Coordinates of N, CA and C in Angstrom, one line a residue:
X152 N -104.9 19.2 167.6 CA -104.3 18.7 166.4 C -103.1 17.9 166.7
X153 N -102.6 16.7 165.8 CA -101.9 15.7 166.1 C -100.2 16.2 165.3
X154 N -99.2 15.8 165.4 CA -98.3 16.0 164.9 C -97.1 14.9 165.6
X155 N -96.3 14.2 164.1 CA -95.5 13.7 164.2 C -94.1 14.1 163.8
X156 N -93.7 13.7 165.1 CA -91.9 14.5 164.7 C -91.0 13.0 164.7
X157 N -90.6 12.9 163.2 CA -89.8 12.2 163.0 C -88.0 12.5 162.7
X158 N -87.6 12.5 164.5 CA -86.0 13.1 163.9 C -84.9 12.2 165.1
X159 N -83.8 11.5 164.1 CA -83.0 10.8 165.2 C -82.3 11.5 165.9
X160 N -82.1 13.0 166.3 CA -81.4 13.5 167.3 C -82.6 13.8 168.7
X161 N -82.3 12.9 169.5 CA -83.4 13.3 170.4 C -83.8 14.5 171.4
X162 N -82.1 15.1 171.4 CA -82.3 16.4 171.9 C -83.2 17.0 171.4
X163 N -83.2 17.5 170.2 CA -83.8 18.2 168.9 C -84.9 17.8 168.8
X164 N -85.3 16.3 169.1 CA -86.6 16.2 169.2 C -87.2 16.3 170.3
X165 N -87.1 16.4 170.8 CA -87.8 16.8 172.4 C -87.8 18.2 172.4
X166 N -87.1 18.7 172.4 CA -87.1 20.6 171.9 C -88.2 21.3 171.1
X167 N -88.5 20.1 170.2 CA -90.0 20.9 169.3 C -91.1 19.9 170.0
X168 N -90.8 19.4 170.1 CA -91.9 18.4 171.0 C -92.4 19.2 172.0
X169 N -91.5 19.8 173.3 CA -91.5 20.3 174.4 C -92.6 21.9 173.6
X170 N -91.8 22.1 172.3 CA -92.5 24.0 172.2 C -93.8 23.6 171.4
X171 N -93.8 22.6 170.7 CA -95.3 22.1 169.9 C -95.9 21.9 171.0
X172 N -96.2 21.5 172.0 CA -97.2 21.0 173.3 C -97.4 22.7 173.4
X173 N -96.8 23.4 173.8 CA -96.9 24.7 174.3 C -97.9 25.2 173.9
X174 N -98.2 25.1 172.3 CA -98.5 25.6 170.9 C -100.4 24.7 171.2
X175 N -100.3 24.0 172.2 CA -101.1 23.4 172.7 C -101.5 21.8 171.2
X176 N -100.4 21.7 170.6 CA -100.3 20.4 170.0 C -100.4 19.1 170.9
X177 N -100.6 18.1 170.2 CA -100.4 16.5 170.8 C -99.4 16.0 169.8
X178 N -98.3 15.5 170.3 CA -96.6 15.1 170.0 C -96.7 13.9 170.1
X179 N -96.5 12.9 168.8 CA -95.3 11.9 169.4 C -94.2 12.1 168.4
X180 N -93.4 11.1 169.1 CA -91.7 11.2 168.3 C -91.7 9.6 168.0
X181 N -91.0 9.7 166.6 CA -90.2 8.8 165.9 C -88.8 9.2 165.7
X182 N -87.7 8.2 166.5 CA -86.4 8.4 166.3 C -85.8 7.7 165.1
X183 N -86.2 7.0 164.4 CA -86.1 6.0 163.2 C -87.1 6.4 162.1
X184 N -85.9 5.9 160.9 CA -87.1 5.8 159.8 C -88.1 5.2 159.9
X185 N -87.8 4.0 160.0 CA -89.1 2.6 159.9 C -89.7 3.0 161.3
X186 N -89.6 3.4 162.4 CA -90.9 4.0 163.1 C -91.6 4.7 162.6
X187 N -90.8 6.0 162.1 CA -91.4 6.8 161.5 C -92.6 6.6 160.9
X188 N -91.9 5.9 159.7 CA -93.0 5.2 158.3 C -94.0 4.6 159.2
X189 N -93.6 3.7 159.9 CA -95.2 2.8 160.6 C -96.0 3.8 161.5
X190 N -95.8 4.5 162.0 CA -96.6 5.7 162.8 C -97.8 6.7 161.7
X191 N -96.6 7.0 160.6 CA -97.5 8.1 159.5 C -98.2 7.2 159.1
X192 N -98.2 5.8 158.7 CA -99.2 5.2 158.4 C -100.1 5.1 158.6
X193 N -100.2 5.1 160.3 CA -101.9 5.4 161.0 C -102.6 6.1 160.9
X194 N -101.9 7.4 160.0 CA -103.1 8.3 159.0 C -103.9 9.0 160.4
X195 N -103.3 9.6 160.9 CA -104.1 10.0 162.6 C -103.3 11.6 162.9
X196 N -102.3 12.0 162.2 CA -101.0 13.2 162.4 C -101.7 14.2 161.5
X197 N -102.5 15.6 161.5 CA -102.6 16.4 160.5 C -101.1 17.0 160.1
X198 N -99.8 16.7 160.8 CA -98.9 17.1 160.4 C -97.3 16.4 160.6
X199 N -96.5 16.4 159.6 CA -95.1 15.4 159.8 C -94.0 16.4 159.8
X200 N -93.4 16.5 160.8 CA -92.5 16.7 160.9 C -90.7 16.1 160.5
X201 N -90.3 15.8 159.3 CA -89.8 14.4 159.0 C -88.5 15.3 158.4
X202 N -87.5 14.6 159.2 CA -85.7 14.6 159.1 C -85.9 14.1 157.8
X203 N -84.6 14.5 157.0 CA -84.0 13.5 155.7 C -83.1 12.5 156.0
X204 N -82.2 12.6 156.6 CA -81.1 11.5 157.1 C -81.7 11.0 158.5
X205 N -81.7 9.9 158.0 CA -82.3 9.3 159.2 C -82.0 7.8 159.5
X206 N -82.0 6.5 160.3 CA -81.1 5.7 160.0 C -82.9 4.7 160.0
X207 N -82.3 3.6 159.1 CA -82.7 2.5 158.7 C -83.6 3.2 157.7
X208 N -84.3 4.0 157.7 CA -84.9 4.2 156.2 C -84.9 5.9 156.4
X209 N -84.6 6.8 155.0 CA -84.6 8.5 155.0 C -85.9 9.0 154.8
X210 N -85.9 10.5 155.1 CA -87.3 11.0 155.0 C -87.9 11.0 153.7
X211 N -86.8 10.9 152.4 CA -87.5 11.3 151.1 C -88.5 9.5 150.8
X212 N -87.7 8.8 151.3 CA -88.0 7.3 151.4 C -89.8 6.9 151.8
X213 N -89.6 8.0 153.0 CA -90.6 7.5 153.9 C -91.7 8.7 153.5
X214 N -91.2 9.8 152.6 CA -92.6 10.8 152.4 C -93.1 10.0 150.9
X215 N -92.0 9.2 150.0 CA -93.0 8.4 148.9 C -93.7 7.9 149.3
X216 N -93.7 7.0 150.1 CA -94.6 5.8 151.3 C -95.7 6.6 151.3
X217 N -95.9 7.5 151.7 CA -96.9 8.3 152.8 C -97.7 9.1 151.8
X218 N -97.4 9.5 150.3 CA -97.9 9.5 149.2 C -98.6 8.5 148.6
X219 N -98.0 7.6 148.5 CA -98.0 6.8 147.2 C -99.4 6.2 148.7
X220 N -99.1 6.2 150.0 CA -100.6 5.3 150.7 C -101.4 6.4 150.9
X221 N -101.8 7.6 150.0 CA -102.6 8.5 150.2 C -103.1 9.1 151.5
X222 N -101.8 9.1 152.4 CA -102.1 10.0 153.6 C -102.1 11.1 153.9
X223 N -103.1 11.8 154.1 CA -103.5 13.6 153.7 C -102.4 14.4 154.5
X224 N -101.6 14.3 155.6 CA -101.0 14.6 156.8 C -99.7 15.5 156.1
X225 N -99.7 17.3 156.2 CA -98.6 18.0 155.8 C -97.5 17.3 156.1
X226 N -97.0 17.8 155.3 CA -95.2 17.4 155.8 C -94.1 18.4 155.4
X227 N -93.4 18.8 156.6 CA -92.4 19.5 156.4 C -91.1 18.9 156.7
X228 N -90.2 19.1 156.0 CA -88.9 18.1 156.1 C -88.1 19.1 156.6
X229 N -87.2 18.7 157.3 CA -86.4 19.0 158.0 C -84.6 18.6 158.1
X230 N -84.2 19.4 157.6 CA -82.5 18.8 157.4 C -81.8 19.1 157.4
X231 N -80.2 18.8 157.2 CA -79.1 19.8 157.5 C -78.8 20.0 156.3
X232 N -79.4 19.4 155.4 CA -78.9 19.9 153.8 C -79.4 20.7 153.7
X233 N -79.1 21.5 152.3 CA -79.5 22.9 152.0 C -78.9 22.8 150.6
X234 N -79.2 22.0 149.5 CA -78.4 22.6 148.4 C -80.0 22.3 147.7
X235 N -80.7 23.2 146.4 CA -81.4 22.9 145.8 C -82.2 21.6 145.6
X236 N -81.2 21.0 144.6 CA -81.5 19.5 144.2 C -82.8 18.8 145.5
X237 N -82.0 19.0 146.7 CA -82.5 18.1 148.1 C -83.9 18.7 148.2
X238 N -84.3 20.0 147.8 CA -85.7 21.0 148.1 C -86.3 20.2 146.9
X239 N -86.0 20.4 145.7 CA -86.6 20.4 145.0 C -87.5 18.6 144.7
X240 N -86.4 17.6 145.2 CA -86.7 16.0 145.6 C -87.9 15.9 146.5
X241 N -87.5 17.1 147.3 CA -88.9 17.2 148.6 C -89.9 17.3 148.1
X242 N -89.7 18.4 147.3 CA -91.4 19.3 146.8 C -91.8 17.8 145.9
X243 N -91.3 17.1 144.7 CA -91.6 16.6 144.1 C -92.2 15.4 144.4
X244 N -91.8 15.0 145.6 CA -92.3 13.7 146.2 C -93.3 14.3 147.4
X245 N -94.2 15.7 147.1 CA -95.4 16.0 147.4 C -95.3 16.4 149.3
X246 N -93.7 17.4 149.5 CA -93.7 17.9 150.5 C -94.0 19.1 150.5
X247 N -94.6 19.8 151.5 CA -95.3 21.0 151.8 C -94.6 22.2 152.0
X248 N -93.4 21.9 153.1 CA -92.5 23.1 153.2 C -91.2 22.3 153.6
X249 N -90.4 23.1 153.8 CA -89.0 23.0 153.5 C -88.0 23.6 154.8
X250 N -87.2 23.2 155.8 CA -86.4 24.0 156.8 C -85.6 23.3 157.2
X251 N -84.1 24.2 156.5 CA -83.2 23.9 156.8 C -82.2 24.0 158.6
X252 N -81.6 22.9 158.6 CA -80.5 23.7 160.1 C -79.5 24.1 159.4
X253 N -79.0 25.1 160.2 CA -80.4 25.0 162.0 C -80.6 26.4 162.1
X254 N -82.1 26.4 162.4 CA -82.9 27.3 162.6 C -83.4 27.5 163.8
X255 N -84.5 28.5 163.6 CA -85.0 29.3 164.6 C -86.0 28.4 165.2
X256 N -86.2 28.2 166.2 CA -87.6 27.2 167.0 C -88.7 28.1 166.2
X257 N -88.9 29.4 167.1 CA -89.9 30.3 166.4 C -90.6 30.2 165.2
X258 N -89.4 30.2 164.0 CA -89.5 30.0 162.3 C -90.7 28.4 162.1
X259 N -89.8 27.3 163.0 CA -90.4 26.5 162.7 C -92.2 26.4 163.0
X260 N -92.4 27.0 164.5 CA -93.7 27.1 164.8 C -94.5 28.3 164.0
X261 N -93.7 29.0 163.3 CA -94.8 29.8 162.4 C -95.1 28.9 161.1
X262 N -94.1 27.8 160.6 CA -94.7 27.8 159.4 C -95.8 26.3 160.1
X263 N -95.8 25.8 161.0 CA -97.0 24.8 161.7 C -97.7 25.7 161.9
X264 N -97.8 26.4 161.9 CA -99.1 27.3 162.2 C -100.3 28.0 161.0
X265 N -98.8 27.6 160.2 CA -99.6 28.1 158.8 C -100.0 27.2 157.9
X266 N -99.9 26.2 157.9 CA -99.5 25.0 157.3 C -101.0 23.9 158.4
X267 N -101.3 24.7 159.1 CA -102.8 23.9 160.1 C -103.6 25.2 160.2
X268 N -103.2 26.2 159.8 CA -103.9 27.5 160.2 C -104.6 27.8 161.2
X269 N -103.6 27.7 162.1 CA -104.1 27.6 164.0 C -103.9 29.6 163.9
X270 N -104.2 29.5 165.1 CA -104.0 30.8 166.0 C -104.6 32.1 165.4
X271 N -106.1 31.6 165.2 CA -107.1 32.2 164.9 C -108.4 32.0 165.8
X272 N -108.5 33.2 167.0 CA -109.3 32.8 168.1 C -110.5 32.6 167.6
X273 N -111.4 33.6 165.8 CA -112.7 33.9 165.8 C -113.1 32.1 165.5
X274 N -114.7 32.2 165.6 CA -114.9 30.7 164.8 C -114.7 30.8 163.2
X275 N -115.2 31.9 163.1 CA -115.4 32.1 161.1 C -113.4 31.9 160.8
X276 N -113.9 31.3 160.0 CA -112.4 30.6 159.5 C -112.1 32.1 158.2
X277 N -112.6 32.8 158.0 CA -112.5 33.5 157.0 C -112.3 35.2 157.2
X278 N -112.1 35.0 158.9 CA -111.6 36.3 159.9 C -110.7 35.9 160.4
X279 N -109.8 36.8 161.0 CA -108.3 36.8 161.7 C -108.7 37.9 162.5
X280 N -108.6 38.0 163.6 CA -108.3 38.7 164.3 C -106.8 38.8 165.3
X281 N -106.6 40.9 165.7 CA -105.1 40.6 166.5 C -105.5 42.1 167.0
X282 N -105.3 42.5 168.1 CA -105.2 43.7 168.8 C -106.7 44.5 168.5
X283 N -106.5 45.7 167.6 CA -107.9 46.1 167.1 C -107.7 45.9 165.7
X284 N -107.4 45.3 165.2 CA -107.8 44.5 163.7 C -108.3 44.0 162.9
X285 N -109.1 43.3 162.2 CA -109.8 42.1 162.0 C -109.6 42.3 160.2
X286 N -109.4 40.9 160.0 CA -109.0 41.0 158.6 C -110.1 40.3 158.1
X287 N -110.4 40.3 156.8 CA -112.0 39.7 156.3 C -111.3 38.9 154.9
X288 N -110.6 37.5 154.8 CA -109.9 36.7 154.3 C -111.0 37.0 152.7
X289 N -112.6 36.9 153.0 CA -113.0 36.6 151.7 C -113.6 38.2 151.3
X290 N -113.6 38.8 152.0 CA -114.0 40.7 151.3 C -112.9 41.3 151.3
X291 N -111.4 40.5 151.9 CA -110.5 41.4 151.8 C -110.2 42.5 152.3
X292 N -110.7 42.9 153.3 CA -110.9 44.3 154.0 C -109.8 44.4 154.9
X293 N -109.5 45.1 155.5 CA -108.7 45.0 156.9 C -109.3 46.4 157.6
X294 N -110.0 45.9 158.7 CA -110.8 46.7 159.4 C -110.1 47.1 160.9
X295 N -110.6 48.0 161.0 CA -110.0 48.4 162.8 C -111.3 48.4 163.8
X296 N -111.4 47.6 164.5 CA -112.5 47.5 165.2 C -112.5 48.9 166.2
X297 N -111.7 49.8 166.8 CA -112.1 51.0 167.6 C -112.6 51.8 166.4
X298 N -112.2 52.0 165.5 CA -112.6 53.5 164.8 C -113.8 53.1 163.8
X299 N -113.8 51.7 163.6 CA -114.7 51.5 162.7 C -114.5 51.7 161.1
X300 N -113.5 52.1 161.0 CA -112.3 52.6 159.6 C -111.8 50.8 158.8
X301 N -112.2 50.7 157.7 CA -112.0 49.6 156.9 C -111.1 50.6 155.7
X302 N -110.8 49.6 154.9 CA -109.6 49.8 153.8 C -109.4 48.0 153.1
X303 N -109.6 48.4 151.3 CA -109.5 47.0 150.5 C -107.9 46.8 150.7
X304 N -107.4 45.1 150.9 CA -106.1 45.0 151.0 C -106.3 43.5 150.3
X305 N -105.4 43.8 148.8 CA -105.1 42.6 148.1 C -104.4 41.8 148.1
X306 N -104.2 40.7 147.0 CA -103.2 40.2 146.6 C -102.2 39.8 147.9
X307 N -100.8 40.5 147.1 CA -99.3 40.0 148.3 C -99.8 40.7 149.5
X308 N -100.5 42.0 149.6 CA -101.1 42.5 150.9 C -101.4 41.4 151.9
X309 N -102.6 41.0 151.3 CA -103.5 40.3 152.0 C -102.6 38.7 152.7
X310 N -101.8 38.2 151.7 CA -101.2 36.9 152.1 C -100.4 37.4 153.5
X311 N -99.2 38.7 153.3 CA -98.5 39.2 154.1 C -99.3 39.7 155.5
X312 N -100.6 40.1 155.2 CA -101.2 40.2 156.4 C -101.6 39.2 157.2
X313 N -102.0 37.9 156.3 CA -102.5 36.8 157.0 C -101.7 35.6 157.3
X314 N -100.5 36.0 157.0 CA -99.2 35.4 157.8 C -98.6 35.8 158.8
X315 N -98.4 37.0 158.7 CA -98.2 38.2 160.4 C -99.3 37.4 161.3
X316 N -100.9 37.9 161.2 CA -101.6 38.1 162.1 C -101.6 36.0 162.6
X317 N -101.9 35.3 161.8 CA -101.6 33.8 162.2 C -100.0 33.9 163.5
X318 N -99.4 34.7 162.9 CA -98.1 34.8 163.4 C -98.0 35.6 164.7
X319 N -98.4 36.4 164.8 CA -98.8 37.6 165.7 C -98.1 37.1 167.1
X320 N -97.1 38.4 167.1 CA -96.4 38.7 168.4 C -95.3 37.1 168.7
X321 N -94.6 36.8 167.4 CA -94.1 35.7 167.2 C -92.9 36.5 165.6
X322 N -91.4 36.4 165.6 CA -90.8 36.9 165.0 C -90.8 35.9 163.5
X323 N -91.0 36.4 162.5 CA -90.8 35.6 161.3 C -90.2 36.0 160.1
X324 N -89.3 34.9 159.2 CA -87.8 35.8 158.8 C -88.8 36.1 157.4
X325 N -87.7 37.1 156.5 CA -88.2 37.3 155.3 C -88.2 35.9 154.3
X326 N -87.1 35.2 154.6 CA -87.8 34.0 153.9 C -88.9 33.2 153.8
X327 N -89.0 32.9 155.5 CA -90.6 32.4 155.7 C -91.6 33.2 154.8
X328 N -91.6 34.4 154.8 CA -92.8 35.3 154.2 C -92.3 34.9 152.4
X329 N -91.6 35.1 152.2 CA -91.6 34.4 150.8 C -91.8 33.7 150.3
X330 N -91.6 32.6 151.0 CA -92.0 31.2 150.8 C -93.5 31.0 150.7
X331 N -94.1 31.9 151.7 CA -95.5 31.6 151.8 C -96.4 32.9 151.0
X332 N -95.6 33.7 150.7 CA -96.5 34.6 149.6 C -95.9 34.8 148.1
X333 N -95.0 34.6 148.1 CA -94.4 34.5 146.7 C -94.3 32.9 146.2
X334 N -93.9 31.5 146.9 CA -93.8 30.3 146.5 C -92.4 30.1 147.1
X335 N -92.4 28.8 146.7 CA -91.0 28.1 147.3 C -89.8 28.6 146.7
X336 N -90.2 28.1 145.2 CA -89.3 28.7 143.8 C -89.4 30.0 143.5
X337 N -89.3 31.3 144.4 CA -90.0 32.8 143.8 C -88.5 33.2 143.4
X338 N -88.6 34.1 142.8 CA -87.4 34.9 142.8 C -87.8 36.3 142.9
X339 N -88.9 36.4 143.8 CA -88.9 38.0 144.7 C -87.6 38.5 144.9
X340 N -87.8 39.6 145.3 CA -86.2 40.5 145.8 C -86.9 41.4 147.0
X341 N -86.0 41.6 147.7 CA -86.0 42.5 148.9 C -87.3 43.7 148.7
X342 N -86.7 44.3 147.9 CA -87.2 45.2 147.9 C -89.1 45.2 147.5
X343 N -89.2 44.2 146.9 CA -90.3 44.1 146.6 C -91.3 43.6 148.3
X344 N -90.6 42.7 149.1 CA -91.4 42.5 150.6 C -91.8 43.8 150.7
X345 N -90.1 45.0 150.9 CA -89.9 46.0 151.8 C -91.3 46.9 151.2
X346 N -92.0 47.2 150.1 CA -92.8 47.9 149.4 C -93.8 47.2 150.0
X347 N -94.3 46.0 149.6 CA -95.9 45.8 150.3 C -95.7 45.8 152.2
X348 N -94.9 45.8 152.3 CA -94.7 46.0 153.9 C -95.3 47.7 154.5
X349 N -94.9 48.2 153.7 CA -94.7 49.9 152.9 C -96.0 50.4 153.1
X350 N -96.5 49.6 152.3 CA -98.3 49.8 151.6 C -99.0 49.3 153.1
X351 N -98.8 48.1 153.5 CA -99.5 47.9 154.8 C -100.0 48.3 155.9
X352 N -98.4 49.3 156.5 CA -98.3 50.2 157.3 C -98.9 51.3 157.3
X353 N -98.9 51.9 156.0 CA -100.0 52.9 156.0 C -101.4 53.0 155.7
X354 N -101.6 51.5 155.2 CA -102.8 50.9 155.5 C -103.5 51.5 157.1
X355 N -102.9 50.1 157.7 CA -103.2 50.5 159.0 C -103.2 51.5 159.5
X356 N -102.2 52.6 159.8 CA -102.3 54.1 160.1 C -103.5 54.8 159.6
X357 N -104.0 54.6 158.2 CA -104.6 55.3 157.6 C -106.5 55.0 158.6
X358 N -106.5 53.8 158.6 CA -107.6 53.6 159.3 C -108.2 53.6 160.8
X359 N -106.3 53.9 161.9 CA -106.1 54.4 162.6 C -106.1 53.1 163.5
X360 N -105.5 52.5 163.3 CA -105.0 50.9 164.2 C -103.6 51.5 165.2
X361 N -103.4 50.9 166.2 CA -102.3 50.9 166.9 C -101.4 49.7 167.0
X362 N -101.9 48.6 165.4 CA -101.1 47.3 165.4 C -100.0 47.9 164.6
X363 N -98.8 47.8 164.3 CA -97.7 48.1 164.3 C -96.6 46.6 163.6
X364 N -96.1 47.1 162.0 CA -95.4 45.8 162.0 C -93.6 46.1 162.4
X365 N -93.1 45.0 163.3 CA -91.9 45.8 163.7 C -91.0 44.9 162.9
X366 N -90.1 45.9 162.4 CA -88.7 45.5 161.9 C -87.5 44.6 162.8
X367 N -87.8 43.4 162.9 CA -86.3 42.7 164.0 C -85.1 43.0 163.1
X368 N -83.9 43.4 163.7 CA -83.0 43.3 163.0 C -82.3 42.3 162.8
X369 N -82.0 41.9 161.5 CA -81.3 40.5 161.4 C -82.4 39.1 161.6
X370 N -83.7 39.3 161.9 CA -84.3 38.2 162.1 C -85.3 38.3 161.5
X371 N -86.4 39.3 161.2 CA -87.3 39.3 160.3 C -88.6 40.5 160.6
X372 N -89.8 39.7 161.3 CA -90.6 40.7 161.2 C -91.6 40.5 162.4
X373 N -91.9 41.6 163.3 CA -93.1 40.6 164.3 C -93.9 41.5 164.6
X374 N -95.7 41.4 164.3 CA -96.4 42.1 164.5 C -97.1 42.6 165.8
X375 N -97.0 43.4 165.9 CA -97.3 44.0 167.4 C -97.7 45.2 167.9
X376 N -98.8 45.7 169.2 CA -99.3 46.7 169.3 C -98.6 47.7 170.0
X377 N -98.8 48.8 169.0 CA -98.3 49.9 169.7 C -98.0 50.7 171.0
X378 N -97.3 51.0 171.8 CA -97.5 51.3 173.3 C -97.4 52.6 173.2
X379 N -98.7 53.3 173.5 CA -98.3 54.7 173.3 C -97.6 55.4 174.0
X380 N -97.4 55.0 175.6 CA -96.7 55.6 176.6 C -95.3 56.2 176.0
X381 N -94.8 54.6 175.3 CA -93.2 54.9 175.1 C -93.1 55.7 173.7
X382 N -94.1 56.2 172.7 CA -93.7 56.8 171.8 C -93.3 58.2 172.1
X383 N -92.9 58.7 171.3 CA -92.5 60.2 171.1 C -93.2 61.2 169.5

């Protein structure tokens, strides 16, 4: 998959450039607006990476362009603003996601991940697999491949699982997870994550998985398998 990073600090761009290749993406960079814009044109990027301030033409500039010429290619903007209004300009002029600076490298590569829905080894696009897990996207099941032990997982369940496991062994904040299971505009509350998080866990226990979701502190959430040696 192709991906265009449109951002005039070129440290910053080479930085996601350098961790997107990793991610086993294909990178080019636009340090300018009007590159920018003539690059997304070629309709060739399943994804845009696009600054708002940017010189000779801005991102909100260059994401009408890239609408209004019906180019299918996500786009997530990227900026140092952070006040409503600027999100809400985004979304309206038909952006996908939203990440403010400065952030986490990590953050950024979970929501490209989710946003192309990579890092899904099976072929059936409608399974996820992660440790002994396997999630069944259209029966909704979350099964444990050692015990053979299945359990129905809905709704916020289901989205929350199939953002972890996309995510898997990769830290991702409670926002991200909001954003992508409640909406951009949610006005979820804490407590309500902390509960289906709740329900999950003993999900999994119940069917006898050793995948494990861990609490980062101060950063968010990263799913990962159990080490039995070190428990108690």
């Amino acid at each position: 998959m192709r991906i265009l990073v449109v951002e005039d600090e070129y440290k910053l761009a080479d930085l996601i450039s350098t961790r997107l290749k990793k991610e086993k993406y294909t990178v080019d960079i636009s340090l300018n607006g009007t590159d920018g814009l003539y690059n997304a044109l070629n309709d060739i990027y399943d994804l845009i990476i696009l600054d708002i301030m940017l010189p000779k033409k801005n991102g909100f500039e260059i994401l009408k362009e890239i609408k209004t010429n019906n180019i299918k290619s996500k786009v997530i903007m990227l900026t140092a603003k952070s006040s409503l209004d600027d999100k809400l300009e985004g979304f309206d002029d038909g952006a996908d996601d939203y990440l403010t600076k400065p952030f986490h490298m990590e953050e950024l590569i979970a929501r490209v991940n989710v946003k192309l829905r990579k890092n899904n080894s099976n072929n059936n696009p409608n399974i996820l697999t992660f440790g002994d897990i396997k999630l069944d996207l259209k029966k909704t099941l979350l099964i444990c491949t050692k015990t053979e032990e299945e359990i129905e997982v809905v709704c916020k369940e289901l989205l929350i699982l199939e953002c972890l496991i996309r995510n898997a062994n990769q830290v991702i904040s409670k926002d991200f997870l909001y954003d992508n299971v409640w909406g951009m505009n949610n006005d979820a509350i804490s407590n309500n994550l902390e509960a289906y998080l709740s329900f999950i866990r003993k999900k999994l226990k119940s069917i006898g998985s050793k995948v494990e979701i861990k609490a980062i502190r101060g950063l968010g959430y990263k799913l990962g398998v159990c080490d039995e040696e070190t428990t108690t």
